[in-house]
Short mmCIF file of C-alpha atoms in Angstrom, two decimals:
data_model
loop_
_atom_site.label_atom_id
_atom_site.label_comp_id
_atom_site.label_asym_id
_atom_site.label_seq_id
_atom_site.Cartn_x
_atom_site.Cartn_y
_atom_site.Cartn_z
CA MET E 1 98.07 100.71 72.08
CA ASP E 2 96.13 97.90 73.72
CA PHE E 3 97.30 96.24 76.91
CA ALA E 4 96.70 92.55 77.54
CA ILE E 5 95.81 91.48 81.05
CA ASN E 6 97.74 88.59 82.54
CA PRO E 7 95.78 86.61 85.17
CA ASP E 8 98.74 87.00 87.52
CA ASP E 9 98.25 90.77 87.40
CA LEU E 10 95.06 90.39 89.38
CA LYS E 11 96.96 88.89 92.29
CA ARG E 12 99.17 91.92 92.71
CA THR E 13 98.58 94.46 95.47
CA GLN E 14 100.68 97.31 94.08
CA ALA E 15 99.37 100.27 92.15
CA VAL E 16 101.86 102.26 90.11
CA LEU E 17 101.01 105.67 88.71
CA ALA E 18 102.84 108.66 87.30
CA THR E 19 102.52 111.90 89.21
CA ASN E 20 101.80 113.92 86.08
CA GLY E 21 98.60 112.16 85.06
CA PHE E 22 95.32 113.43 86.49
CA GLY E 23 93.27 110.56 85.08
CA GLU E 24 95.64 107.88 86.30
CA VAL E 25 94.80 108.79 89.89
CA LEU E 26 91.09 108.38 89.13
CA HIS E 27 91.70 104.96 87.58
CA THR E 28 93.77 103.92 90.58
CA ALA E 29 90.87 104.93 92.84
CA ALA E 30 88.57 102.69 90.77
CA TRP E 31 91.16 99.93 91.14
CA LEU E 32 91.01 100.39 94.93
CA VAL E 33 87.27 99.76 94.76
CA ALA E 34 88.06 96.56 92.89
CA MET E 35 90.60 95.50 95.52
CA CYS E 36 88.00 95.99 98.24
CA TYR E 37 85.76 93.52 96.41
CA VAL E 38 88.43 90.85 96.22
CA GLY E 39 89.29 91.34 99.88
CA LYS E 40 92.83 92.59 99.32
CA ALA E 41 92.46 96.30 100.02
CA SER E 42 94.30 96.03 103.34
CA ASP E 43 97.39 94.84 101.47
CA VAL E 44 97.46 97.59 98.86
CA GLU E 45 100.72 99.46 98.44
CA LEU E 46 100.81 102.58 96.29
CA ILE E 47 104.07 103.24 94.47
CA ILE E 48 104.27 106.75 93.05
CA ASP E 49 106.62 107.21 90.13
CA SER E 50 108.21 110.62 90.64
CA LEU E 51 108.77 111.60 87.03
CA GLU E 52 110.13 114.93 85.90
CA PRO E 53 107.00 116.97 85.14
CA PRO E 54 106.52 117.58 81.40
CA GLY E 55 104.04 120.34 82.16
CA ASP E 56 101.11 120.27 84.56
CA ILE E 57 101.71 117.94 87.46
CA VAL E 58 99.64 116.34 90.18
CA SER E 59 101.51 116.43 93.48
CA ASP E 60 102.12 113.43 95.70
CA ALA E 61 100.15 115.14 98.50
CA GLN E 62 97.12 115.62 96.22
CA ILE E 63 97.28 111.99 95.10
CA LEU E 64 97.47 110.58 98.61
CA HIS E 65 94.79 112.93 99.97
CA PHE E 66 92.33 111.65 97.37
CA LEU E 67 93.19 107.95 97.42
CA HIS E 68 93.07 107.87 101.21
CA ARG E 69 89.38 108.78 100.87
CA PHE E 70 88.95 105.33 99.30
CA HIS E 71 91.29 103.37 101.55
CA PRO E 72 94.11 104.16 104.04
CA ILE E 73 96.68 102.65 101.69
CA ASN E 74 100.35 102.28 102.39
CA SER E 75 102.49 104.42 100.13
CA LYS E 76 106.09 105.13 99.29
CA LEU E 77 107.99 106.98 96.60
CA LYS E 78 110.24 105.09 94.23
CA ARG E 79 111.13 104.80 90.58
CA GLN E 80 108.67 102.78 88.57
CA ASN E 81 109.71 99.22 87.77
CA LYS E 82 109.02 98.85 84.07
CA ASP E 83 108.21 95.18 84.61
CA ASP E 84 105.42 95.92 87.07
CA PRO E 85 102.10 94.83 85.53
CA LEU E 86 100.08 97.70 87.00
CA THR E 87 101.62 100.51 85.01
CA THR E 88 99.53 103.60 84.40
CA ASN E 89 97.82 102.68 81.15
CA ARG E 90 96.72 99.30 82.48
CA THR E 91 95.06 100.37 85.71
CA THR E 92 91.67 100.81 84.03
CA LEU E 93 91.82 97.34 82.51
CA THR E 94 92.84 95.80 85.81
CA ALA E 95 90.02 97.50 87.69
CA TYR E 96 87.49 96.16 85.20
CA SER E 97 89.00 92.67 85.29
CA HIS E 98 88.60 92.51 89.06
CA LEU E 99 84.92 93.38 88.88
CA ASP E 100 83.92 91.70 85.62
CA GLU E 101 82.28 88.70 87.26
CA LEU E 102 79.96 90.98 89.26
CA GLY E 103 78.40 92.40 86.08
CA PRO E 104 78.53 95.92 84.57
CA PRO E 105 75.59 97.48 86.49
CA LEU E 106 77.09 96.62 89.87
CA ILE E 107 80.55 97.70 88.71
CA ARG E 108 79.36 101.15 87.75
CA GLU E 109 77.18 101.64 90.78
CA GLU E 110 79.78 100.59 93.35
CA ILE E 111 82.42 102.82 91.78
CA ARG E 112 79.92 105.68 91.56
CA LYS E 113 78.97 105.34 95.22
CA ALA E 114 82.63 105.22 96.28
CA PHE E 115 83.48 108.33 94.24
CA VAL E 116 80.44 110.26 95.50
CA PHE E 117 81.34 109.39 99.09
CA ALA E 118 84.98 110.44 98.53
CA CYS E 119 83.96 113.84 97.12
CA SER E 120 81.27 114.68 99.66
CA PRO E 121 80.20 116.96 101.21
CA VAL E 122 80.40 119.78 98.67
CA ASN E 123 82.24 122.91 99.80
CA PRO E 124 79.62 125.66 100.41
CA SER E 125 81.84 128.20 98.64
CA ILE E 126 81.89 126.08 95.47
CA GLU E 127 78.15 125.55 95.73
CA GLY E 128 77.56 129.30 95.97
CA GLN E 129 79.74 130.06 92.95
CA LEU E 130 77.93 127.46 90.84
CA HIS E 131 74.53 128.79 91.88
CA ARG E 132 75.52 132.20 90.54
CA LEU E 133 76.83 130.77 87.26
CA LEU E 134 74.26 128.07 86.54
CA GLY E 135 71.18 129.91 87.74
CA ASN E 136 68.13 127.67 87.84
CA ILE E 137 68.29 123.93 88.40
CA GLN E 138 66.42 123.01 85.22
CA ARG E 139 67.69 119.67 83.91
CA ASN E 140 68.92 120.99 80.57
CA LYS E 141 72.68 121.40 80.99
CA VAL E 142 75.56 119.35 79.56
CA LEU E 143 79.20 119.49 80.65
CA VAL E 144 81.50 120.05 77.68
CA TRP E 145 85.06 119.00 78.53
CA VAL E 146 87.75 120.99 76.73
CA ARG E 147 90.98 119.06 76.25
CA ARG E 148 94.11 121.06 75.55
CA GLY E 149 95.72 120.35 72.16
CA SER E 150 98.13 117.43 72.38
CA LYS E 151 100.94 116.04 70.26
CA ASP E 152 98.66 113.34 68.90
CA ARG E 153 96.25 116.04 67.67
CA ARG E 154 93.24 114.86 69.66
CA GLY E 155 92.58 117.95 71.71
CA THR E 156 89.49 120.16 71.45
CA SER E 157 89.70 122.47 68.46
CA GLU E 158 87.78 125.74 68.42
CA ALA E 159 85.80 124.41 65.47
CA SER E 160 84.80 121.20 67.27
CA LEU E 161 83.90 123.10 70.45
CA GLN E 162 81.63 125.40 68.46
CA GLN E 163 80.06 122.33 66.79
CA VAL E 164 79.19 120.74 70.11
CA VAL E 165 77.85 123.95 71.66
CA GLU E 166 75.65 124.64 68.62
CA ALA E 167 74.43 121.03 68.45
CA LEU E 168 73.37 121.23 72.11
CA ASP E 169 71.75 124.63 71.62
CA ALA E 170 69.74 123.30 68.67
CA ARG E 171 68.27 120.72 71.04
CA GLY E 172 67.39 123.28 73.70
CA LEU E 173 70.37 122.32 75.88
CA VAL E 174 72.99 124.52 77.52
CA ALA E 175 76.75 123.82 77.22
CA VAL E 176 78.69 124.17 80.49
CA LEU E 177 82.44 124.36 79.85
CA VAL E 178 85.02 122.65 82.05
CA GLY E 179 88.60 121.59 81.39
CA ASP E 180 91.33 123.64 79.73
CA LEU E 181 90.51 126.72 77.62
CA ARG E 182 94.13 127.83 77.06
CA ASP E 183 94.02 126.92 73.36
CA ILE E 184 90.57 128.44 72.81
CA LYS E 185 90.75 132.06 71.66
CA LYS E 186 87.00 132.68 71.72
CA VAL E 187 84.63 131.02 74.19
CA PRO E 188 81.27 130.28 72.50
CA ALA E 189 78.76 132.96 73.50
CA LYS E 190 76.00 130.45 74.27
CA ALA E 191 78.12 128.47 76.77
CA ILE E 192 78.47 128.84 80.55
CA ASP E 193 82.13 128.80 81.60
CA LEU E 194 82.96 126.93 84.83
CA THR E 195 86.73 126.92 84.25
CA PRO E 196 87.37 130.02 86.44
CA VAL E 197 85.92 128.09 89.40
CA GLN E 198 87.77 124.92 88.44
CA ASN E 199 91.11 126.74 88.07
CA THR E 200 91.00 127.92 91.69
CA LEU E 201 90.94 124.28 92.83
CA TYR E 202 94.04 123.00 91.03
CA THR E 203 96.61 123.93 93.69
CA LEU E 204 94.64 122.78 96.74
CA LYS E 205 95.78 119.71 98.64
CA ALA E 206 92.14 118.59 98.40
CA SER E 207 92.11 119.36 94.67
CA TYR E 208 90.53 116.08 93.60
CA VAL E 209 87.88 116.18 96.30
CA SER E 210 87.06 119.81 95.50
CA GLN E 211 86.86 119.21 91.75
CA GLY E 212 84.68 116.16 92.32
CA GLY E 213 82.48 118.23 94.60
CA MET E 214 82.15 120.85 91.87
CA LEU E 215 80.97 118.17 89.42
CA LEU E 216 78.51 116.76 91.96
CA CYS E 217 77.17 120.23 92.62
CA ALA E 218 76.75 120.89 88.88
CA HIS E 219 74.99 117.54 88.55
CA GLY E 220 72.50 118.65 91.20
CA MET E 221 71.94 121.95 89.38
CA GLY E 222 70.67 120.53 86.12
CA VAL E 223 73.74 118.97 84.47
CA PHE E 224 72.55 115.56 83.28
CA ALA E 225 75.30 114.54 80.82
CA SER E 226 78.85 115.22 79.70
CA ILE E 227 80.72 115.19 76.39
CA GLY E 228 84.30 115.78 75.29
CA MET E 229 87.47 114.54 73.64
CA MET E 230 88.98 111.60 75.49
CA SER E 231 90.84 112.77 78.60
CA GLY E 232 91.44 111.58 82.12
CA GLY E 233 89.70 114.63 83.56
CA MET E 234 86.47 113.75 81.77
CA ASP E 235 86.52 110.30 83.39
CA PHE E 236 85.84 111.98 86.76
CA GLY E 237 82.23 112.79 85.87
CA ALA E 238 81.67 109.33 84.41
CA PHE E 239 82.85 107.72 87.65
CA LEU E 240 80.64 110.08 89.69
CA GLY E 241 77.52 109.07 87.76
CA ILE E 242 77.27 111.77 85.08
CA PRO E 243 76.55 109.90 81.81
CA THR E 244 79.42 110.77 79.51
CA VAL E 245 80.08 110.66 75.77
CA ASN E 246 83.77 110.02 75.21
CA ILE E 247 85.00 111.03 71.74
CA THR E 248 88.08 108.96 70.97
CA LYS E 249 90.07 107.96 67.92
CA TYR E 250 89.73 104.55 66.32
CA THR E 251 92.56 102.08 66.44
CA PRO E 252 93.40 100.38 63.11
CA SER E 253 90.84 97.62 63.81
CA PRO E 254 88.76 99.93 63.44
CA THR E 255 87.41 100.12 66.94
CA VAL E 256 88.12 102.12 70.05
CA SER E 257 91.02 100.98 72.20
CA GLN E 258 90.77 98.13 74.67
CA ARG E 259 91.39 100.62 77.45
CA MET E 260 88.43 102.78 76.46
CA ARG E 261 86.17 99.74 76.00
CA ALA E 262 87.11 98.78 79.57
CA MET E 263 86.25 102.29 80.78
CA ALA E 264 82.76 101.92 79.28
CA LYS E 265 82.30 98.85 81.45
CA ILE E 266 83.25 100.44 84.77
CA ALA E 267 81.82 103.94 84.34
CA TYR E 268 78.71 105.62 82.93
CA MET E 269 80.36 106.24 79.57
CA LYS E 270 79.72 105.70 75.87
CA ASN E 271 82.53 105.80 73.33
CA VAL E 272 82.14 107.49 69.95
CA GLY E 273 85.09 106.82 67.66
CA TYR E 274 86.51 108.88 64.83
CA ASP E 275 89.13 108.22 62.18
CA GLU E 276 92.20 110.28 63.10
CA ALA E 277 92.68 111.05 59.40
CA CYS E 278 89.44 113.09 59.59
CA TYR E 279 90.22 115.19 62.67
CA ASP E 280 93.24 117.23 63.68
CA SER E 281 92.78 119.60 66.60
CA GLN E 282 96.02 121.42 65.87
CA SER E 283 94.69 122.41 62.43
CA ASN E 284 91.39 123.56 63.96
CA THR E 285 89.35 121.10 61.95
CA PRO E 286 85.75 120.23 62.88
CA LEU E 287 84.68 116.74 63.88
CA PRO E 288 82.95 114.59 61.25
CA GLN E 289 79.20 115.20 61.36
CA ARG E 290 78.66 111.48 61.95
CA VAL E 291 80.49 111.82 65.28
CA ILE E 292 78.36 114.79 66.33
CA ASP E 293 75.15 113.00 65.34
CA GLU E 294 76.05 109.81 67.24
CA ALA E 295 77.11 111.76 70.33
CA MET E 296 73.88 113.78 70.31
CA SER E 297 71.80 110.62 69.93
CA TYR E 298 73.06 109.47 73.34
CA ILE E 299 72.62 112.87 74.98
CA SER E 300 69.10 113.29 73.56
CA ALA E 301 68.14 109.82 74.82
CA TRP E 302 69.56 110.56 78.28
CA HIS E 303 67.68 113.86 78.42
CA LYS E 304 64.39 111.99 78.10
CA LYS E 305 65.21 109.65 80.97
CA SER E 306 64.08 110.30 84.49
CA THR E 307 64.47 106.84 86.02
CA TYR E 308 67.27 105.35 88.09
CA LEU E 309 70.61 105.85 86.35
CA ALA E 310 71.72 102.22 86.47
CA SER E 311 68.68 101.16 84.44
CA TRP E 312 69.82 103.22 81.44
CA TRP E 313 72.40 100.59 80.50
CA ASP E 314 71.45 97.10 79.36
CA PRO E 315 73.08 94.65 81.82
CA VAL E 316 73.22 91.97 79.13
CA ASN E 317 74.93 93.61 76.17
CA ASN E 318 75.96 97.00 77.63
CA SER E 319 73.84 98.93 75.14
CA LEU E 320 71.71 101.94 75.95
CA PHE E 321 68.00 101.34 76.43
CA ARG E 322 66.31 103.67 73.92
#
């Protein structure tokens, strides 16, 4: 579903998010960066919608701990007003709309700097664990985000995970797994698994900061890109400056959703779309080879780059410099 932006939305100073959405907190943080640019950050009020948790849940304390790293916002708990324009699925679009006039390169860089600042410094314990797992700091590693199977069948199937790991290996690259492996019976032998480290961070009050620090640390140890099925968790790396391939389903247009197109304008992210009739994670189907080839074309191009990150994206038409 696409969400239209009303100009009046941009005048609002309330952010509404559900407590059971990890990615929604990240998008709200990006929105706070936008509010700082329009000079309204001091008026921001965060309204947390305390929904009954359908499964995993992000606590109010974890949300506030992270967002306060961006701005000492006012906050209160109340039921979400369904008429409020800044509902969860529109936060990304609103953040982009605030910063659109500044141009994509500045958007990405200011959000990246804010996220890096919020997640620094890296906990020495996390750094030590990653050193043991990642070994050398050779720039040849790619984060592979594993999304748990969902009702809309766009999780990470074992077949698709194996595809990605093998495609990276064929290019001399090492897959580094993060995310949720609960639906994966067999972890690919050629992959490095960071999920044991990540899992220890979920219950911490500083969970977001610690997970962001883990990603920053991995980035400094040779991780130069990221790939995975569309999920809020994967957006974290893209906001932190890890170039990310987001695999997402086409809408009937066919094109990727307005929300994901907006994400590509405020983060270091490229969208690769697939027809949902060709992929069903619950049936353990592989991704179409076209999707794998397109995704690897970005990762291979990024691997050859050694210049300043912001210069990898064309400021005029948002396309990758090859």
